[in-house]
Structures are given as C-alpha cells and as structure tokens.
Tab-separated table of C-alpha atoms in Angstrom:
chain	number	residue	atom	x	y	z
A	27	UNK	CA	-3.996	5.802	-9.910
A	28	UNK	CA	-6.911	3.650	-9.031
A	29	UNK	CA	-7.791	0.659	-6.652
A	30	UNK	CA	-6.535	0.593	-2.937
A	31	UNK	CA	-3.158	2.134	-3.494
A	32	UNK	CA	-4.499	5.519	-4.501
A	33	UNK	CA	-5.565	6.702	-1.047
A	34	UNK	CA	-2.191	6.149	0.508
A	35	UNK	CA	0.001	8.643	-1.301
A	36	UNK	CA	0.880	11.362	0.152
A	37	UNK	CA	2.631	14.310	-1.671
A	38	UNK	CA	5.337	15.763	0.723
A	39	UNK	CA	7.799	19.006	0.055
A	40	UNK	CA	10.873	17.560	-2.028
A	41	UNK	CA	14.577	18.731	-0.281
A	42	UNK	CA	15.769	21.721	-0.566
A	43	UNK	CA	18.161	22.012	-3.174
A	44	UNK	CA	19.650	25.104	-2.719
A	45	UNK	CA	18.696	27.349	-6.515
A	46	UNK	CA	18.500	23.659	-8.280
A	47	UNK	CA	14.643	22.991	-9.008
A	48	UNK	CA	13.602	19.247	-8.255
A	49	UNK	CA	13.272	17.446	-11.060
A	50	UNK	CA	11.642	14.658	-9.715
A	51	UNK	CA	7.651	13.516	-10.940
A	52	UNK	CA	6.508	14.645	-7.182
A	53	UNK	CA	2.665	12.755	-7.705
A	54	UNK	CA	3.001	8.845	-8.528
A	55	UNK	CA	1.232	8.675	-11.747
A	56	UNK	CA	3.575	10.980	-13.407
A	57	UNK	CA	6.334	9.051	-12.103
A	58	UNK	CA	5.351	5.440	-12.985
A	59	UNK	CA	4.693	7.060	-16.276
A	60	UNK	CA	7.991	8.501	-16.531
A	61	UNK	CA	8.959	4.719	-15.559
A	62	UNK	CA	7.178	2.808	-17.838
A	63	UNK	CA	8.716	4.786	-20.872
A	64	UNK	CA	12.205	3.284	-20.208
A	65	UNK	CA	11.283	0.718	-17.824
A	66	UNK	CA	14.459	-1.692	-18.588
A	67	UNK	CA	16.567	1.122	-17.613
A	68	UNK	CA	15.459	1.381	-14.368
A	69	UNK	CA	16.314	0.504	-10.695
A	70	UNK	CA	13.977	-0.738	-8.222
A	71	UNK	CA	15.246	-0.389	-4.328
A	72	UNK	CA	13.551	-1.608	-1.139
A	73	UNK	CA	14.315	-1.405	2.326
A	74	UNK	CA	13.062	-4.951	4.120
A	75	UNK	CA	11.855	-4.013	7.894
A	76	UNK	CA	9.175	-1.630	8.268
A	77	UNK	CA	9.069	-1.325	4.047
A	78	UNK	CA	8.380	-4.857	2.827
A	79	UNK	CA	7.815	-6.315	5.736
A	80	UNK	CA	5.446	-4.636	9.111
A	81	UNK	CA	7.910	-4.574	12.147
A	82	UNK	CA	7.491	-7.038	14.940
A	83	UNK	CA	8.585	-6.936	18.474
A	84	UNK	CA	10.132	-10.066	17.762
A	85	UNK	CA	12.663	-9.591	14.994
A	86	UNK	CA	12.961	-12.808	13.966
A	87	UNK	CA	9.290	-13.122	13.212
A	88	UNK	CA	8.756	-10.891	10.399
A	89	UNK	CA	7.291	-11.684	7.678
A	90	UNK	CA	6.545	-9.322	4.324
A	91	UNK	CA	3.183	-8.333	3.817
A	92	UNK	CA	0.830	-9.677	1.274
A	93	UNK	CA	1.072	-8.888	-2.329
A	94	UNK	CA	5.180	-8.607	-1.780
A	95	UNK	CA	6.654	-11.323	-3.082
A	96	UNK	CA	4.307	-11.910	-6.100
A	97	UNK	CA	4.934	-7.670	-6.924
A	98	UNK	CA	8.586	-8.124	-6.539
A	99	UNK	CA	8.202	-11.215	-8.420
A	100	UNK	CA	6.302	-9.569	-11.471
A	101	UNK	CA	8.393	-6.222	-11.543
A	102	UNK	CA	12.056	-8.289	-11.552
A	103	UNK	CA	11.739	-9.114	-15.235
A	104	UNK	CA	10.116	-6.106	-16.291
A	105	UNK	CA	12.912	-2.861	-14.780
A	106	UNK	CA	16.699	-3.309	-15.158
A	107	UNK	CA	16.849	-4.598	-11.599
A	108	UNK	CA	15.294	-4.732	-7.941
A	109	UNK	CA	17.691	-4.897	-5.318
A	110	UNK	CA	16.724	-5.233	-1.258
A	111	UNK	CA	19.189	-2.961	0.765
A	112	UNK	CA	18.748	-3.912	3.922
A	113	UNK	CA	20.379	-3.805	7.589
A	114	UNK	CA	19.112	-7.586	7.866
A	115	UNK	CA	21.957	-10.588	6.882
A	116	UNK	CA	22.215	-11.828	3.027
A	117	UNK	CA	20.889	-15.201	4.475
A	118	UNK	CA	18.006	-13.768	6.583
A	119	UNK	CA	16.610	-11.797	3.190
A	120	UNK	CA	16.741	-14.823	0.495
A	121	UNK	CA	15.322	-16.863	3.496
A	122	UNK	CA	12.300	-14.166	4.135
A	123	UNK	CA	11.951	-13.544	0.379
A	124	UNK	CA	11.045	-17.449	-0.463
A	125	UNK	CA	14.539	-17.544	-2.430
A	126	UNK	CA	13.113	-15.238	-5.318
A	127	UNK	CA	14.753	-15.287	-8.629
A	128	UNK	CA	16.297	-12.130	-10.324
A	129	UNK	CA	16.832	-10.232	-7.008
A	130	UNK	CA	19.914	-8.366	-6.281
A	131	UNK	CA	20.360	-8.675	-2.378
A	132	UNK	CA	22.450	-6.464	-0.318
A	133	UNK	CA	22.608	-7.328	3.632
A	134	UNK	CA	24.147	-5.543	6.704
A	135	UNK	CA	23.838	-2.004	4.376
A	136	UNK	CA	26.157	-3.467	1.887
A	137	UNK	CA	28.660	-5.118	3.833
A	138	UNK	CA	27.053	-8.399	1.669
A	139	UNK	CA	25.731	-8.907	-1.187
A	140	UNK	CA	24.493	-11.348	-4.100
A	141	UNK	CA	23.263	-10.910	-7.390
A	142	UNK	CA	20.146	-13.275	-8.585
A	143	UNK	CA	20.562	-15.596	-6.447
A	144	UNK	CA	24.080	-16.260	-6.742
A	145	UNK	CA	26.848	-16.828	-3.936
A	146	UNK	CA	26.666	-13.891	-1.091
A	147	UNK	CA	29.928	-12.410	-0.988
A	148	UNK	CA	31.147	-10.369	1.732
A	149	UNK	CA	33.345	-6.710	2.029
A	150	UNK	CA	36.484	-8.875	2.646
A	151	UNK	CA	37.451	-5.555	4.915
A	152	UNK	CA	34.553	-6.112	7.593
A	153	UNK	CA	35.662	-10.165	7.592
A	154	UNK	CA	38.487	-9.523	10.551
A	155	UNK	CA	35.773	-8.064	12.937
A	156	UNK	CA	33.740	-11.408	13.067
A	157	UNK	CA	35.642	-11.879	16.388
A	158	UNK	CA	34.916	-8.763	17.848
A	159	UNK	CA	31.213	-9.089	16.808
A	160	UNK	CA	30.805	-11.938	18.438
A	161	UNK	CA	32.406	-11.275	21.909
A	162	UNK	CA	30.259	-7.728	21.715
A	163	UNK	CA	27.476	-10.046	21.545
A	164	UNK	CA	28.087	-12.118	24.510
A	165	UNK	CA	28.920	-9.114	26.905
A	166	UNK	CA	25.947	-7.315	25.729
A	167	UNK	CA	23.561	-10.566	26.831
A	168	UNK	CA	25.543	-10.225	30.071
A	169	UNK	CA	25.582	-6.794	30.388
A	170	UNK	CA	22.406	-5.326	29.539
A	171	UNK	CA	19.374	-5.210	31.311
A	172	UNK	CA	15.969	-7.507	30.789
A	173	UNK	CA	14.486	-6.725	28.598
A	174	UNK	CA	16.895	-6.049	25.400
A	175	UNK	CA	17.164	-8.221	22.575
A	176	UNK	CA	20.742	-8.747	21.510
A	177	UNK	CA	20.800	-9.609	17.611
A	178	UNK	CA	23.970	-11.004	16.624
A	179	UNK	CA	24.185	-10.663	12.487
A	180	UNK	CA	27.798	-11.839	12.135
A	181	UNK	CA	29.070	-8.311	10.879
A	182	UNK	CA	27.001	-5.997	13.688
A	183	UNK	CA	25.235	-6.582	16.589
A	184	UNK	CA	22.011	-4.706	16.947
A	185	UNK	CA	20.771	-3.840	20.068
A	186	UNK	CA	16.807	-3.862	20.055
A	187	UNK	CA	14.293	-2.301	22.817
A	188	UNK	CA	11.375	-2.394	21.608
A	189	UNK	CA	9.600	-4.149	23.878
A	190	UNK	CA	10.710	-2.110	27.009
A	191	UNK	CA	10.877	1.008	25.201
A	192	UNK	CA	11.788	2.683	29.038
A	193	UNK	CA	15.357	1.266	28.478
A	194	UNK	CA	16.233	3.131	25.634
A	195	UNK	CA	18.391	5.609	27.669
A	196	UNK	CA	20.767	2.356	29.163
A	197	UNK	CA	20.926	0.189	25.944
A	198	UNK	CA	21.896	3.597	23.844
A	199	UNK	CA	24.645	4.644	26.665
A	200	UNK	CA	26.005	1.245	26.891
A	201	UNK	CA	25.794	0.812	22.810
A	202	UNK	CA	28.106	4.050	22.068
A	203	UNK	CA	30.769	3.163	25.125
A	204	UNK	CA	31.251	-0.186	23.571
A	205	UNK	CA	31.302	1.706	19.838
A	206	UNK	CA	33.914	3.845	21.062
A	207	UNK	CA	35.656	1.148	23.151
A	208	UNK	CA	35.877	-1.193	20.374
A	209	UNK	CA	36.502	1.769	17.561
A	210	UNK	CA	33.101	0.585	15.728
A	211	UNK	CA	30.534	2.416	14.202
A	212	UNK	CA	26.905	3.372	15.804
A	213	UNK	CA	23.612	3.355	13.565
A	214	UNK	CA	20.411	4.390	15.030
A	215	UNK	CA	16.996	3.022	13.785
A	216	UNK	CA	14.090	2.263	15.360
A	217	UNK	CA	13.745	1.209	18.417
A	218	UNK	CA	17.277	-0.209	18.152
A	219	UNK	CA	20.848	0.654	18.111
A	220	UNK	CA	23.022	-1.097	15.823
A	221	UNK	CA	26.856	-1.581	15.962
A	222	UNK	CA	28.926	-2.051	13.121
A	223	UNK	CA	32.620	-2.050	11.932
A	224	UNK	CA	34.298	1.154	11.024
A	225	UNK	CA	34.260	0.175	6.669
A	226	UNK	CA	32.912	2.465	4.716
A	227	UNK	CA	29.575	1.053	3.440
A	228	UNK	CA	26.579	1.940	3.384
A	229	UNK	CA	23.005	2.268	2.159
A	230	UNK	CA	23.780	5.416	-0.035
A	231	UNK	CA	26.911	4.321	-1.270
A	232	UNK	CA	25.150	0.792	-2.657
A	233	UNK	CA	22.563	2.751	-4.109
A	234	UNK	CA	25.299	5.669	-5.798
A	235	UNK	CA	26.922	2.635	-7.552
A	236	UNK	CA	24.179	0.680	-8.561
A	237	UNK	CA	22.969	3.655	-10.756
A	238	UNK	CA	25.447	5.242	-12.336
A	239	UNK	CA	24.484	4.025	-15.397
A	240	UNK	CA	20.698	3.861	-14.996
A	241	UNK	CA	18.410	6.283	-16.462
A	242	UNK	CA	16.354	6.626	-12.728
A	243	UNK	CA	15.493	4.602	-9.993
A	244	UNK	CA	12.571	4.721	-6.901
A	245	UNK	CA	13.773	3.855	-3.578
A	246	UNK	CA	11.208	2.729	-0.701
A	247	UNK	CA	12.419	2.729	2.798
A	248	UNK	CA	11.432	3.988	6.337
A	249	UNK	CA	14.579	4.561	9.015
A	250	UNK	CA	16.713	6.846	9.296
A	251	UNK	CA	19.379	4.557	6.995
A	252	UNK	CA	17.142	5.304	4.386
A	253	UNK	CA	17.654	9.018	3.509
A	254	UNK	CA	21.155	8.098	2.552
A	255	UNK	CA	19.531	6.409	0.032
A	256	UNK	CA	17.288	8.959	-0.404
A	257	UNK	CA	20.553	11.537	-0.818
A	258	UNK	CA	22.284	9.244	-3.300
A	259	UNK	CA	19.634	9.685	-5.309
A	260	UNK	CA	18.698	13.520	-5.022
A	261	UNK	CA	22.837	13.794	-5.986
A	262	UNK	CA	22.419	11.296	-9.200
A	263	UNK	CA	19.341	13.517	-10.338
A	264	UNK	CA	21.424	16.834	-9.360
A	265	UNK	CA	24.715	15.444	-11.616
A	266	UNK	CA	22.473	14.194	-14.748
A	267	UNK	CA	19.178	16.119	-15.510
A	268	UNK	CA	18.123	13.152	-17.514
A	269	UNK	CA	17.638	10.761	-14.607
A	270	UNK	CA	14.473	10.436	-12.603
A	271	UNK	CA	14.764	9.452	-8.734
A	272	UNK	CA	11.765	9.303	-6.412
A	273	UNK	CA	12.428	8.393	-2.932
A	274	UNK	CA	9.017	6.722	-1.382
A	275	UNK	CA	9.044	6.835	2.790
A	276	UNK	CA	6.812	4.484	4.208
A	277	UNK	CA	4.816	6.141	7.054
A	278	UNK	CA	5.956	5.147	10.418
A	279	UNK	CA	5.159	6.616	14.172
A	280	UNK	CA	8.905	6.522	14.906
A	281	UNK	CA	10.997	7.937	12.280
A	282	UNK	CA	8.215	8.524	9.978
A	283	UNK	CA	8.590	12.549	9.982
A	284	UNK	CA	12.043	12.654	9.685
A	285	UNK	CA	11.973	10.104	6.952
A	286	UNK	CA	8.952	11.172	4.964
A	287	UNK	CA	10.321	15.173	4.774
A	288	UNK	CA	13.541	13.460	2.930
A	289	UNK	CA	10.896	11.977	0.599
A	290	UNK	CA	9.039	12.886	-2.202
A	291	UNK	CA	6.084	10.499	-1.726
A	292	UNK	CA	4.594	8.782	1.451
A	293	UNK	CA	2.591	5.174	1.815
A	294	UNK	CA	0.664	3.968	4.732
A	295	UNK	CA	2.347	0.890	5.525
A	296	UNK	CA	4.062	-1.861	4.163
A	297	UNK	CA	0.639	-3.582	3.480
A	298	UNK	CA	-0.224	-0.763	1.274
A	299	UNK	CA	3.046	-1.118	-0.597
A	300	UNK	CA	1.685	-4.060	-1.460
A	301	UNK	CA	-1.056	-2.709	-3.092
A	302	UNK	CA	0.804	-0.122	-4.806
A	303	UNK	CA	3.676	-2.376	-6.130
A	304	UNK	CA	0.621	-4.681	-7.810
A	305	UNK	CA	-0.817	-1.467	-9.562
A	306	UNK	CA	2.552	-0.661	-10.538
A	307	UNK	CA	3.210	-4.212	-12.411
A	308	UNK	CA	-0.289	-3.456	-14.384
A	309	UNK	CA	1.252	0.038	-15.256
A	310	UNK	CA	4.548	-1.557	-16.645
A	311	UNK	CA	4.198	-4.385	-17.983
C-alpha cells in the first residue's frame, strides 16, 4: 500500500478459533486484493461515531472526517453494497452523510433501516416502547446529575458522560436500575450508556443477514457493539471457507484494546480511514 494510509495499519493477532486456522488476508494489501477479484460480490460495513466520523463531546456536532463521503461515494457503485450500522437514528445518518445515494442505512443497531435512500422502516416490535423511551428521557434530565447529556433517539435513550467523565459511576448505576425497572436492555460504549428495548437486534445479527449470500465483506468499527460485528463475520468465514471477512478496529484510547484484539487490522483514526478508503477506490475500481 502506498500514500498516507500505509503507516496506519496495524497487524493484530486474529481470534482464537479453537483448531480452525483463520482464513482471513491478515495484511491489507492481500485483502483488498482478495477484494478487488470479486469486488461486486462484496459487502462494505461502517460503524458512524468514532469510525467515519472523530467523536465529539457534543454528540450532535459530529461531523465525518475528510475524504468520507467522496470514498463512500466512489466505493458504492463499485462492491455489492456499503451499509452504515450504526447506534445513531436512520434520520441522523442520511442527514450526516449529505443524503448519499446507493447506501444501505441501518440506525439504532438495526432497529431501522433503509435501503438507497428509500423510506426508513422500523422493527415494528420496538414501535410500542416509543412511550417508555420518552418518559425514560424526561426522568433521566430530572434525575441525573450536571453534567450528563441525555440523548433521546426515539427507540433508546443514551446516556452520555463524556464531559464529566467523574460521573460515570452515578449515570451507569442509575442507567441499569431504570434497565431493569423498565425490563430494557443496557449497551455500553464509550463514554456512554445506552438503553434500549428488549428486541432482539443487533449489530451482528444485521451484519449475519446481510451476507449470507456474499462472497466476503470488511467491517470498520470501534466500540464495543462492534465485535458483534466482528463475530458475525469470523462465524460466516468459519461456516463457508470460500468467504473472506476482515474486521478493521479503528484505534481508540477507550475501547481501542478490547476492540482492536477482536480485529484483524487496526487504523489510526477516522481521518486516516479516510485516507485508506481513497486508496482503496484506486485499488478497485
């Protein structure tokens, strides 16, 4: 690989697989050329915080790095599909993406989701706990202390602390007594607790669907909701030797280590995924 994306690779040990040898390309040259050879068979999947876009105390503010949107842009036409799995809202993602064409979006980890632009349709089993979400939010505003940022996505309620990291301990113990007041669901990222409702979906579960019939797929991402993803695909590559997953962590000083030793490659930042997703469009196309 050459020009500024080279440098930030890093080659990490794959998971263990019990006697089953990896078959994943474990440098990135080897695996964009294993790409490239059936390109239109392939599956493109990005995380949006902390993977195409640089997290912000304020989560409202982000913004994906440079070289994103024209990489995502170039690559769409070129692999089978790209697809955003994200904790963020359907709504928040097309608005933060510039309302990109040939995008598959799935929000809330795949409690919605539209294809290419299309209408965002929602798991018609988390619909009922709109109510709930939205009382939760209220009380938590109320209830917790200065200093917390309530995020009220319509189908969660995320519970950040970035900003006064020394709550962390409060916002956590109040998260999982509502979680098990409520019967909902508790997902840990950074900096942030996040309550959901108890239906089964998730970021693995998107990605075990959406490749069934792909011959491999790459997977960037950099919370701990990623190595689900990360899982799906180790079990794809495990039940088909013919199909080629790499999972990509991007390089974090929160969950980084756990994240990267689910990986088989690590980049810098989301600014150098920039970089590397626009020497991956000269590669494929």
């Amino acid at each position: 690989m050459g020009g500024a994306a080279a440098g930030t690779l890093t080659r990490v040990p794959p998971l263990n697989l019990g006697n089953q040898e990896p078959r994943t390309p474990l440098d990135a040259a080897r695996a964009w050329a294993a790409t490239a050879e059936r390109a239109g068979e392939y599956v493109l999947f990005f995380d949006f915080d902390g993977t195409l876009a640089p997290v912000d105390d304020d989560p409202t503010a982000v913004q994906p790095a440079p070289k994103v949107i024209a990489a995502l842009e170039a690559l769409a036409p070129v692999v089978r599909r790209v697809a955003i799995v994200s904790a963020r809202p359907v709504e928040f993602l097309r608005d933060h993406l510039g309302g990109l064409a040939g995008i598959d979006l799935y929000g809330l980890y795949g409690l919605e989701h539209s294809h290419s632009g299309g209408e965002t349709v929602t798991e018609p089993a988390a619909l009922p706990w709109v109510p709930t979400m939205a009382e939760l939010a209220d009380r938590a505003r109320a209830e917790l202390p200065p200093g917390t940022l309530v995020e009220f996505k319509r189908l969660s309620v995320a519970l950040h602390y970035r900003t006064a990291p020394h709550l962390a301990e409060a916002v956590e113990s109040w998260g999982r007594t509502q979680a098990d007041r409520l019967g909902l669901r508790v997902q840990a990222g950074r900096m942030v607790l996040e309550l959901k409702p108890p239906v089964d979906r998730d970021k693995g579960m998107v990605i075990d669907e959406v490749v069934r019939s792909a011959a491999g797929a790459w997977y960037f991402g950099d919370d701990v909701s990623d190595i689900k993803a990360f899982a799906a695909l180790r079990a794809r590559a495990a039940a088909d030797p013919g199909f080629v997953g790499v999972c990509v962590a991007v390089a974090n000083p929160e969950t980084g280590q756990e994240v990267a030793l689910a990986a088989d490659l690590t980049i810098d930042s989301p600014a150098a995924l920039g970089d590397f997703l626009s020497n991956a469009v000269a590669r494929l196309s």
